[in-house]
CSV table of C-alpha atoms and ligand atoms in Angstrom, one decimal:
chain,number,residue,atom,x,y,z
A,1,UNK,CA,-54.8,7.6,-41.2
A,2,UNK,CA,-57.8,5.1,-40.4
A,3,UNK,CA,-58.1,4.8,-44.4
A,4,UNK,CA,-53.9,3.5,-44.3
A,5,UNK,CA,-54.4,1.3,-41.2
A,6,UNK,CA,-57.5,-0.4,-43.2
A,7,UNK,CA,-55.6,-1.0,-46.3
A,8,UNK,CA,-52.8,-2.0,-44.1
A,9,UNK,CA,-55.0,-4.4,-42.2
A,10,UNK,CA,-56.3,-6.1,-45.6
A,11,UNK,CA,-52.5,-6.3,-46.7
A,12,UNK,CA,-51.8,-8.2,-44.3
A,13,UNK,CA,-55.1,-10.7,-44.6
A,14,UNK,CA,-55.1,-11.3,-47.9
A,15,UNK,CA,-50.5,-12.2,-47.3
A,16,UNK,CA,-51.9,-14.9,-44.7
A,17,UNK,CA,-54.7,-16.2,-47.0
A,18,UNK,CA,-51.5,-16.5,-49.3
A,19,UNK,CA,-49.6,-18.3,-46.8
A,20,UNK,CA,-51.9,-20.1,-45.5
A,21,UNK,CA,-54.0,-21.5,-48.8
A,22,UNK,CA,-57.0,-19.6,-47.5
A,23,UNK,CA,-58.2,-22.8,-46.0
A,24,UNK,CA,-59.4,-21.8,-42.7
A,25,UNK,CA,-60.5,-25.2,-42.1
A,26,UNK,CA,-57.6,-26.3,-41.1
A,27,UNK,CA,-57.0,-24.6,-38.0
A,28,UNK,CA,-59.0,-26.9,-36.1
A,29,UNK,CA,-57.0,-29.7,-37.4
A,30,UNK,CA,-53.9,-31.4,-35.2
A,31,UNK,CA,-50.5,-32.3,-36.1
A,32,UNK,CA,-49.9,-36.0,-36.6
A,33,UNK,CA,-53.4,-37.0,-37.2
A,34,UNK,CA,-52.2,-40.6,-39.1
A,35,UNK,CA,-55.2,-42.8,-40.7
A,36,UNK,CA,-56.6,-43.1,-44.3
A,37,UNK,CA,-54.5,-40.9,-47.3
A,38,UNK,CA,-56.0,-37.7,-47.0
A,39,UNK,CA,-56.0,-38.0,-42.8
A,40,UNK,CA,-52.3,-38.3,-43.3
A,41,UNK,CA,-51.8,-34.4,-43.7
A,42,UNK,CA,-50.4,-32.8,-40.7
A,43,UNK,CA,-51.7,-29.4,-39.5
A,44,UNK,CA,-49.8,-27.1,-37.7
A,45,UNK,CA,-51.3,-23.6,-36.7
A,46,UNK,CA,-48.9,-21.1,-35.6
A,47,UNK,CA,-50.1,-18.5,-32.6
A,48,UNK,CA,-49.0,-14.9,-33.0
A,49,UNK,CA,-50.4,-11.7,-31.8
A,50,UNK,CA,-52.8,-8.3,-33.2
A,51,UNK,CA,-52.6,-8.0,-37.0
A,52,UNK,CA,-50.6,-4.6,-36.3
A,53,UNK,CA,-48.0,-6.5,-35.1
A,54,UNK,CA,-44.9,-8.7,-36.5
A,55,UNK,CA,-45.6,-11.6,-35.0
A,56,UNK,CA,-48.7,-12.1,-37.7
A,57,UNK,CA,-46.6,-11.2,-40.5
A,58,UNK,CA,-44.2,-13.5,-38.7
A,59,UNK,CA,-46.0,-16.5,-38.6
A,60,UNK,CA,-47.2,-16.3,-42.7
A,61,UNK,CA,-43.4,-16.3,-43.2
A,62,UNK,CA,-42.8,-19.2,-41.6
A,63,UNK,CA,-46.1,-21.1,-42.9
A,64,UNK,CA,-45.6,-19.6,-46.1
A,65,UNK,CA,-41.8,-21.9,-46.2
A,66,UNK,CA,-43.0,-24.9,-44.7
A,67,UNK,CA,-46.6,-24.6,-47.7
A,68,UNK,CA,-44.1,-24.0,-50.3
A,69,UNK,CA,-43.0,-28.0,-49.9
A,70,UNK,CA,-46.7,-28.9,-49.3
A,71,UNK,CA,-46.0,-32.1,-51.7
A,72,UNK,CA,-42.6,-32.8,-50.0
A,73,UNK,CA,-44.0,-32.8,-46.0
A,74,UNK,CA,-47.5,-32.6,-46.0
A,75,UNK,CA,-47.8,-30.6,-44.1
A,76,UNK,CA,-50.3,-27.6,-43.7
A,77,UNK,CA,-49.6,-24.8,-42.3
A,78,UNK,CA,-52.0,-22.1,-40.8
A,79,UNK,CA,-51.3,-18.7,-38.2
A,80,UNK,CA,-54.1,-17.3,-36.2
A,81,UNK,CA,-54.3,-13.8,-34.6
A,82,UNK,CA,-54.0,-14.2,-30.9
A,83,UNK,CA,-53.2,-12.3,-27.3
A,84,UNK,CA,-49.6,-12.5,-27.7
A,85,UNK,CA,-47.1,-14.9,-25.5
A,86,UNK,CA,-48.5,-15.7,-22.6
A,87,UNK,CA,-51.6,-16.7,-24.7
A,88,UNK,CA,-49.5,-18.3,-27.1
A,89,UNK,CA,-47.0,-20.7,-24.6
A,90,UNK,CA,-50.4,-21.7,-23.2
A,91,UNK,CA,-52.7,-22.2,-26.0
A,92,UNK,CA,-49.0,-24.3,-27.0
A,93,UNK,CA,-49.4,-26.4,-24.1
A,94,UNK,CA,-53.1,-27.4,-24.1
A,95,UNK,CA,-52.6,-28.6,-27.2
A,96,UNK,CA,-54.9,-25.8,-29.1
A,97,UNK,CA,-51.9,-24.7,-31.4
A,98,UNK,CA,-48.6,-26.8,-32.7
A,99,UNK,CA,-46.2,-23.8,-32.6
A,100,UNK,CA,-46.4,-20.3,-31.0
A,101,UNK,CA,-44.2,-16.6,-31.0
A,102,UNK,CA,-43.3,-16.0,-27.9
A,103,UNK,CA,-41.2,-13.2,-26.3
A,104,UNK,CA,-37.7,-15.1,-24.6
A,105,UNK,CA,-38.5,-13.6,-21.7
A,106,UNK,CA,-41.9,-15.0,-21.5
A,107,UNK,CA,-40.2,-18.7,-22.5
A,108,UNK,CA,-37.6,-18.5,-19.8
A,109,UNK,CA,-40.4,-17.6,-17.2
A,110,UNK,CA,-42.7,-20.3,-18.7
A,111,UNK,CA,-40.0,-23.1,-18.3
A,112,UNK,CA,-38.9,-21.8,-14.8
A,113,UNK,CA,-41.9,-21.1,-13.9
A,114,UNK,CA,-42.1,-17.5,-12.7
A,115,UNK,CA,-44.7,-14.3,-13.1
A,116,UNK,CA,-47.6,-16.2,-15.0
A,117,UNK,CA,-46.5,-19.1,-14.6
A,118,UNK,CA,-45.9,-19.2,-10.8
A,119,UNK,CA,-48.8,-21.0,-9.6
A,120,UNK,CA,-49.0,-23.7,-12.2
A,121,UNK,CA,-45.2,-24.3,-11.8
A,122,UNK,CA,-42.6,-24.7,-14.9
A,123,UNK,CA,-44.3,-25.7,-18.3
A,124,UNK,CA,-41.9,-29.0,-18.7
A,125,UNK,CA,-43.8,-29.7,-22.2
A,126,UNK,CA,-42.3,-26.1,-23.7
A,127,UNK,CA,-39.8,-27.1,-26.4
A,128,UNK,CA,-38.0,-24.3,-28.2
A,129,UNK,CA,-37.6,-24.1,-31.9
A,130,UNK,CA,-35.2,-21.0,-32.8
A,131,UNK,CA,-35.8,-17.2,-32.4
A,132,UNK,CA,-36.2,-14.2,-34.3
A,133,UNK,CA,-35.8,-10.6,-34.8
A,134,UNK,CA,-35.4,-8.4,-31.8
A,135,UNK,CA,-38.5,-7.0,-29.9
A,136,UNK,CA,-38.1,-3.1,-28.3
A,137,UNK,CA,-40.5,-2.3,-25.2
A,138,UNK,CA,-41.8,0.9,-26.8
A,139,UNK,CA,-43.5,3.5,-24.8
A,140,UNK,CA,-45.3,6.2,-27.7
A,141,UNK,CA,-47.2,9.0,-25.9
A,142,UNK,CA,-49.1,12.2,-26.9
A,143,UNK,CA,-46.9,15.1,-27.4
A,144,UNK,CA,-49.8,17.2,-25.4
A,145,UNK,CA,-49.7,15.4,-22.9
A,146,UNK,CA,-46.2,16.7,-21.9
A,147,UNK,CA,-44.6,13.0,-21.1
A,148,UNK,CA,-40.7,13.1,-22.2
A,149,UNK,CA,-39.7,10.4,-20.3
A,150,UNK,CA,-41.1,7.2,-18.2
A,151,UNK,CA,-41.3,9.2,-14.9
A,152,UNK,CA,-43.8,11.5,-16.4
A,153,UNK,CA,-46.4,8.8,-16.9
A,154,UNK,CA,-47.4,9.4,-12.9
A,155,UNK,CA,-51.3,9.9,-13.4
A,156,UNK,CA,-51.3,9.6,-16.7
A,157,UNK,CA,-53.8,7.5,-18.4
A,158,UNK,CA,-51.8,4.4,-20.2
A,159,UNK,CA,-52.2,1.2,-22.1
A,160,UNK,CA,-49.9,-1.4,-20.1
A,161,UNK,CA,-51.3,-4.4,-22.4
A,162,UNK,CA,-53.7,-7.1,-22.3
A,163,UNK,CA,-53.4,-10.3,-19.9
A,164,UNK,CA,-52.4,-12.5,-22.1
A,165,UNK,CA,-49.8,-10.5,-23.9
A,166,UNK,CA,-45.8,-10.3,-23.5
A,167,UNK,CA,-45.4,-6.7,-23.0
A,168,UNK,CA,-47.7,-6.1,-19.9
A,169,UNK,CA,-45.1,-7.6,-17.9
A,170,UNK,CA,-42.1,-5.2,-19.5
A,171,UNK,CA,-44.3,-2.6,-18.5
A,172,UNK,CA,-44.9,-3.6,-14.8
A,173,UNK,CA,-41.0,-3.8,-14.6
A,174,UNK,CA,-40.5,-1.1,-16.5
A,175,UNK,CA,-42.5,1.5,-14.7
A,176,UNK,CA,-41.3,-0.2,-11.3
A,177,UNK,CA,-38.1,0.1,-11.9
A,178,UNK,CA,-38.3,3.5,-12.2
A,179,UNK,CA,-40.4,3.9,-9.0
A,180,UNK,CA,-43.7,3.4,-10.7
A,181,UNK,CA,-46.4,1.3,-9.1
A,182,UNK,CA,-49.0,0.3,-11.8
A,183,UNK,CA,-51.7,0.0,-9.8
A,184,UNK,CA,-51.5,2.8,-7.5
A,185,UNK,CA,-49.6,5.9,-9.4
A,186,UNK,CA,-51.3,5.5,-12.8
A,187,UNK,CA,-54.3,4.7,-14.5
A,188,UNK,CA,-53.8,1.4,-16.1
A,189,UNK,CA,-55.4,0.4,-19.1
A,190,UNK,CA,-55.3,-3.2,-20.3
A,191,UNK,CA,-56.4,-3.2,-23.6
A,192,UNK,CA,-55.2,-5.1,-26.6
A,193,UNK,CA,-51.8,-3.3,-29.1
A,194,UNK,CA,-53.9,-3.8,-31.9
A,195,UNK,CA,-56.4,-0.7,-30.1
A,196,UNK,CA,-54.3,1.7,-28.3
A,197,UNK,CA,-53.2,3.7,-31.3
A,198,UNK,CA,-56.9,5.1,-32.1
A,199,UNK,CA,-57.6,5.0,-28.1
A,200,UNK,CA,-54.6,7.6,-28.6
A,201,UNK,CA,-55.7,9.6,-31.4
A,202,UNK,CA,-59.0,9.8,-29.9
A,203,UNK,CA,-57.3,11.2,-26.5
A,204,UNK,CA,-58.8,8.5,-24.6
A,205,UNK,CA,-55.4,7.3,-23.2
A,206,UNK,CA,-51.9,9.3,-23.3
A,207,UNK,CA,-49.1,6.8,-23.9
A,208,UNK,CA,-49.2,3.2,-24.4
A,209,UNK,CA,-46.6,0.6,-24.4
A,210,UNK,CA,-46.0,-2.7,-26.8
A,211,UNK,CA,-42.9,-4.9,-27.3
A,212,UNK,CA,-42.7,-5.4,-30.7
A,213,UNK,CA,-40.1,-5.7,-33.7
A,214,UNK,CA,-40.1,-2.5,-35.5
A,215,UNK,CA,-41.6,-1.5,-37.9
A,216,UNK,CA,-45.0,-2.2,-36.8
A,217,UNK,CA,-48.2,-1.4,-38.0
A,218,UNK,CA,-49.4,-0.4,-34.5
A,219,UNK,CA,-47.1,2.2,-34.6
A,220,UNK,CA,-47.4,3.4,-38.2
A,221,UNK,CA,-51.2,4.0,-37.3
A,222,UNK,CA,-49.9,5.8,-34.1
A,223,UNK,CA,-48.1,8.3,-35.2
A,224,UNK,CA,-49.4,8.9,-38.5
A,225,UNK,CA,-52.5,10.7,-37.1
A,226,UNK,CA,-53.8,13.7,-36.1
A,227,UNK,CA,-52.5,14.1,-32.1
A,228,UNK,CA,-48.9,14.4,-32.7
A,229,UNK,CA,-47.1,11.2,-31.2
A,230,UNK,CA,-43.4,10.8,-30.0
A,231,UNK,CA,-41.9,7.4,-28.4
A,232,UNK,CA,-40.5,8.2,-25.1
A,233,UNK,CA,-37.1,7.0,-23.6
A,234,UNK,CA,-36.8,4.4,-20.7
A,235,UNK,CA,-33.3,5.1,-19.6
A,236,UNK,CA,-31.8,4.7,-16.3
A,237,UNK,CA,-32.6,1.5,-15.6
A,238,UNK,CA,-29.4,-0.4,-15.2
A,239,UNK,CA,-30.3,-2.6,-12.1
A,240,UNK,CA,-33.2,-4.0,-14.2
A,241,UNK,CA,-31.1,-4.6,-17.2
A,242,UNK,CA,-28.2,-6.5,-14.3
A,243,UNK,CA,-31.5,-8.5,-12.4
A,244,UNK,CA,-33.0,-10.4,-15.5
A,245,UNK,CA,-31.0,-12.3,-18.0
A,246,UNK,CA,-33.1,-11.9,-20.9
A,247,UNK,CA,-33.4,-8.0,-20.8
A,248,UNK,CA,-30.8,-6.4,-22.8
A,249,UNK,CA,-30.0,-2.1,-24.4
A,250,UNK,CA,-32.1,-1.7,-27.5
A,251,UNK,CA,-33.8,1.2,-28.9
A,252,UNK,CA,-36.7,2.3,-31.3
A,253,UNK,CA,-35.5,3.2,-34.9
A,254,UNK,CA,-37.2,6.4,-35.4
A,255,UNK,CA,-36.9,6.6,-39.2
A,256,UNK,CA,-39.4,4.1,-39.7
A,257,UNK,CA,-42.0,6.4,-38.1
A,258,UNK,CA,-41.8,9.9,-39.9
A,259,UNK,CA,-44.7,10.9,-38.5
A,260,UNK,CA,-43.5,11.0,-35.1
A,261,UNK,CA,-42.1,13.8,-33.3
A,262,UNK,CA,-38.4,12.5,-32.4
A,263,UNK,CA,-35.2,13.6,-33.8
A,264,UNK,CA,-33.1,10.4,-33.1
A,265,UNK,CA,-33.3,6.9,-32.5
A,266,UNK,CA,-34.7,6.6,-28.5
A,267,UNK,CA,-33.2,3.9,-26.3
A,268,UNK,CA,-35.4,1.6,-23.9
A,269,UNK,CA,-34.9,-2.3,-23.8
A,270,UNK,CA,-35.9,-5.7,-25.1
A,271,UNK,CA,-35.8,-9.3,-25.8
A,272,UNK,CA,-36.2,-11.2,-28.9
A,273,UNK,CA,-39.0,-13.0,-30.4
A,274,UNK,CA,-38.9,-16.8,-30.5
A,275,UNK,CA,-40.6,-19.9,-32.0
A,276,UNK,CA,-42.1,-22.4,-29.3
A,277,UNK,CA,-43.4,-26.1,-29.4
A,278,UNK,CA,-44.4,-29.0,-27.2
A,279,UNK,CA,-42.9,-31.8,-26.9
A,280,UNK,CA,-46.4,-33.5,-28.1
A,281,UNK,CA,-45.6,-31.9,-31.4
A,282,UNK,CA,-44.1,-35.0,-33.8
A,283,UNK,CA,-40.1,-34.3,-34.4
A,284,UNK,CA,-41.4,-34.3,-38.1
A,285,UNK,CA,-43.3,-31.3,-38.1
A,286,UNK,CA,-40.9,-29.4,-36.3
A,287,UNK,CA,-38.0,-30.7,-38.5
A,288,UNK,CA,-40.1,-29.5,-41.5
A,289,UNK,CA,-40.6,-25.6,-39.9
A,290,UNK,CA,-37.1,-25.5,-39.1
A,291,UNK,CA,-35.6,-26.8,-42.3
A,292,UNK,CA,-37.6,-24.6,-44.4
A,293,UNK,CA,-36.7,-21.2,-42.6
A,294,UNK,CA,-33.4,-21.9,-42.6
A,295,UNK,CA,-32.6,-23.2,-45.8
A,296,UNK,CA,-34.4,-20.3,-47.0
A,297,UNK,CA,-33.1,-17.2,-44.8
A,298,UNK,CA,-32.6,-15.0,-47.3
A,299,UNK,CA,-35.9,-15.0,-48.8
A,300,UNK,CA,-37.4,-15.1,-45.2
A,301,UNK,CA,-35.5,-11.8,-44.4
A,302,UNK,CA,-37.0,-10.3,-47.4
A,303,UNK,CA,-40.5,-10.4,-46.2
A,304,UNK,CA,-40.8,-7.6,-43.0
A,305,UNK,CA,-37.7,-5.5,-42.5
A,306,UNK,CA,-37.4,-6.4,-38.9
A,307,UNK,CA,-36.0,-9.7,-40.3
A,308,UNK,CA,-32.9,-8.3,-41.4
A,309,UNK,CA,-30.5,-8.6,-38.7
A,310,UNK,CA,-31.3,-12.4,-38.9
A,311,UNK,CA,-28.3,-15.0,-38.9
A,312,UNK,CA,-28.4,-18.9,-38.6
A,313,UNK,CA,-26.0,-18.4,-35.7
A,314,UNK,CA,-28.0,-15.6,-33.7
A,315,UNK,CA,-31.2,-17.9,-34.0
A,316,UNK,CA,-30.1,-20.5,-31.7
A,317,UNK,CA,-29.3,-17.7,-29.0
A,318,UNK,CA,-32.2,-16.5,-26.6
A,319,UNK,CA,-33.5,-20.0,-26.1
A,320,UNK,CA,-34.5,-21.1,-22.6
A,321,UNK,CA,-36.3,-24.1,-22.8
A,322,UNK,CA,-34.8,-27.2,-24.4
A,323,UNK,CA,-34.4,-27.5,-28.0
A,324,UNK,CA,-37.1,-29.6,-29.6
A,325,UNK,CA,-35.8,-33.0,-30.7
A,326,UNK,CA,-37.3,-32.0,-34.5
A,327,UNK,CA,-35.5,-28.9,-34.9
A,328,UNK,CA,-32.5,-30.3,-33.2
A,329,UNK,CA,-32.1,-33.0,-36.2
A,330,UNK,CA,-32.0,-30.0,-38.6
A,331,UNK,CA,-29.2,-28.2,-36.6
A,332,UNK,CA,-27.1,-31.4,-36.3
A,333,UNK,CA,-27.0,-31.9,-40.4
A,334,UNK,CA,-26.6,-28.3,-40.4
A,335,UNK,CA,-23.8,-28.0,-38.6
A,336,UNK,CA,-25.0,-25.7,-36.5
A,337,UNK,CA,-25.0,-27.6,-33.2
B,401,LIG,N1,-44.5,-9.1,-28.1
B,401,LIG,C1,-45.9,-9.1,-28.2
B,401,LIG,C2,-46.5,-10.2,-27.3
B,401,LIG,O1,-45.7,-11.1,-26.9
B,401,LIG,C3,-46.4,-9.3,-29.6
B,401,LIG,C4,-45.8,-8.5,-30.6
B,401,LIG,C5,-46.2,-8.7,-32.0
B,401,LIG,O2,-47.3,-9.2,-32.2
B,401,LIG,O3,-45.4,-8.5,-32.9
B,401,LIG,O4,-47.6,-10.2,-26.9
């Protein structure tokens, strides 16, 4: 198991080094940096999440399009392992990455405002690009530790996430819509995705949740070990689903885990996964990352499976902020807007 998650983990490096020319360098570098010939190169880094989930693999597809025209844009592109969302919108707007992944729920609070965002008021800057495949909250827990469904997890010891990730939020309102307080009727753990599936094996917590696009490595590692594993349903929360826009049905396709002990497909929710920008970011750039996924979709879909539900038309849904000037050009001569 730890063997398949290592080779897994290198997999996945040595895809970005392809993707991303192996140039490291240029993560520190900014978009639209103008000057002599060789200052004239534009970096972009894209923010994702832990290398066991799809928004790393996500952000090599995308830099690995717009790298592909290097000659044509000049434009370099680079991803870098991060927190997740909340991370990402505001590593977006303080200028430390061009482009981030960012759960829709996460953008619509960040442009109105709300849970993270509350204090420092609505992040005006936060331009949105397009979005991607769809993200299930999934709650995996020890079969010993006799959890079958989200009401079980009273005293038990779970991973809820990390601060700066999206799915500690679907887990608050998760768990309180089913009559769960976080803080008082469990023991909360707030540890990175990327750790809770050996924290699991090694029976240091009993369930975990993540929103993620599935398959995911995260998962793969978490039920391929030892301590049998089985994802848990969150049903029965319709007035959840009714209150927030963005939360809609969705469900965690078991095949894709045969190690884990289901016998169907296990509903729960989720939102999508979207691309984010400021409105520093030159229309250029953008243009460039837009253009490039979509006039190459199908290849793009034929890099992680969770891809391939993908449609032009779908991708310009789940978008709360506005769309960024850049990527708007594209859909105009694309006929999509
Ligand atoms: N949805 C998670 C987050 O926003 C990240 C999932 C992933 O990395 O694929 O933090």
């Amino acid at each position: 198991m730890k063997k398949a998650s290592i080779l897994l983990a290198s997999l996945l490096s040595a895809l970005m080094l392809a993707a991303c020319g192996g140039d490291k360098k240029a993560d520190t570098g900014k978009a639209g940096d103008a000057g002599d010939k060789a200052a004239k190169t534009a970096y972009a880094t894209i923010g994702t999440g832990g290398i066991t989930g799809v928004y790393y693999p996500t952000g090599g597809a995308i830099a690995k399009m717009v790298n592909n025209k290097r000659d044509q844009y000049n434009i370099r592109c680079t991803v870098e392992a991060t927190g997740g969302s909340v991370f990402n919108v505001n590593a977006v707007m303080a200028g430390d990455l061009e482009f981030g992944v960012v759960q829709s729920d996460r953008q619509y609070q960040a442009i109105n405002g709300m849970a993270e965002w509350k204090e420092r008021g609505p992040q005006k800057d936060l331009r949105a690009v397009f979005s991607i495949h769809p993200e299930s909250v999934t709650l995996a827990a020890a079969v010993d530790a006799g959890i079958n469904d989200i009401r079980d997890l009273k005293g038990k010891r779970v991973n809820i996430g990390n601060p700066g990730s999206g799915q500690r939020q679907n887990s608050i309102d998760a768990l309180q819509a089913v009559g769960l307080d976080y803080e008082k009727d469990l023991q909360a753990e707030s540890v990175k995705a990327a750790e809770a599936p050996g924290l699991l094996q090694d029976g240091r917590i009993d369930a975990f949740f993540y929103t993620v696009g599935h398959p995911s490595g995260a998962f793969k590692e978490a039920t391929a070990g030892v301590r049998k594993v089985r994802f848990v349903p969150i049903t029965g929360i319709d007035e959840l689903l009714a209150k927030y826009p963005y939360y809609a049905k969705s469900y965690v396709p078991v095949k894709e885990y045969p190690g884990a002990e289901n016998e169907g497909d296990v509903e729960t929710f989720g939102v999508k996964a979207t691309l984010v920008t400021s409105a520093k970011v030159p229309d250029h750039v953008v243009y460039a990352v837009t253009k490039e996924v979509f006039e190459n979709l199908e290849e793009f879909k034929g890099l992680h499976p969770a891809y391939s539900v993908l449609n032009k038309e779908e991708m310009l849904e789940g978008l709360s902020a506005e769309i960024h000037p850049g990527a708007m050009k594209y859909y105009k001569e694309a006929g999509l807007k």
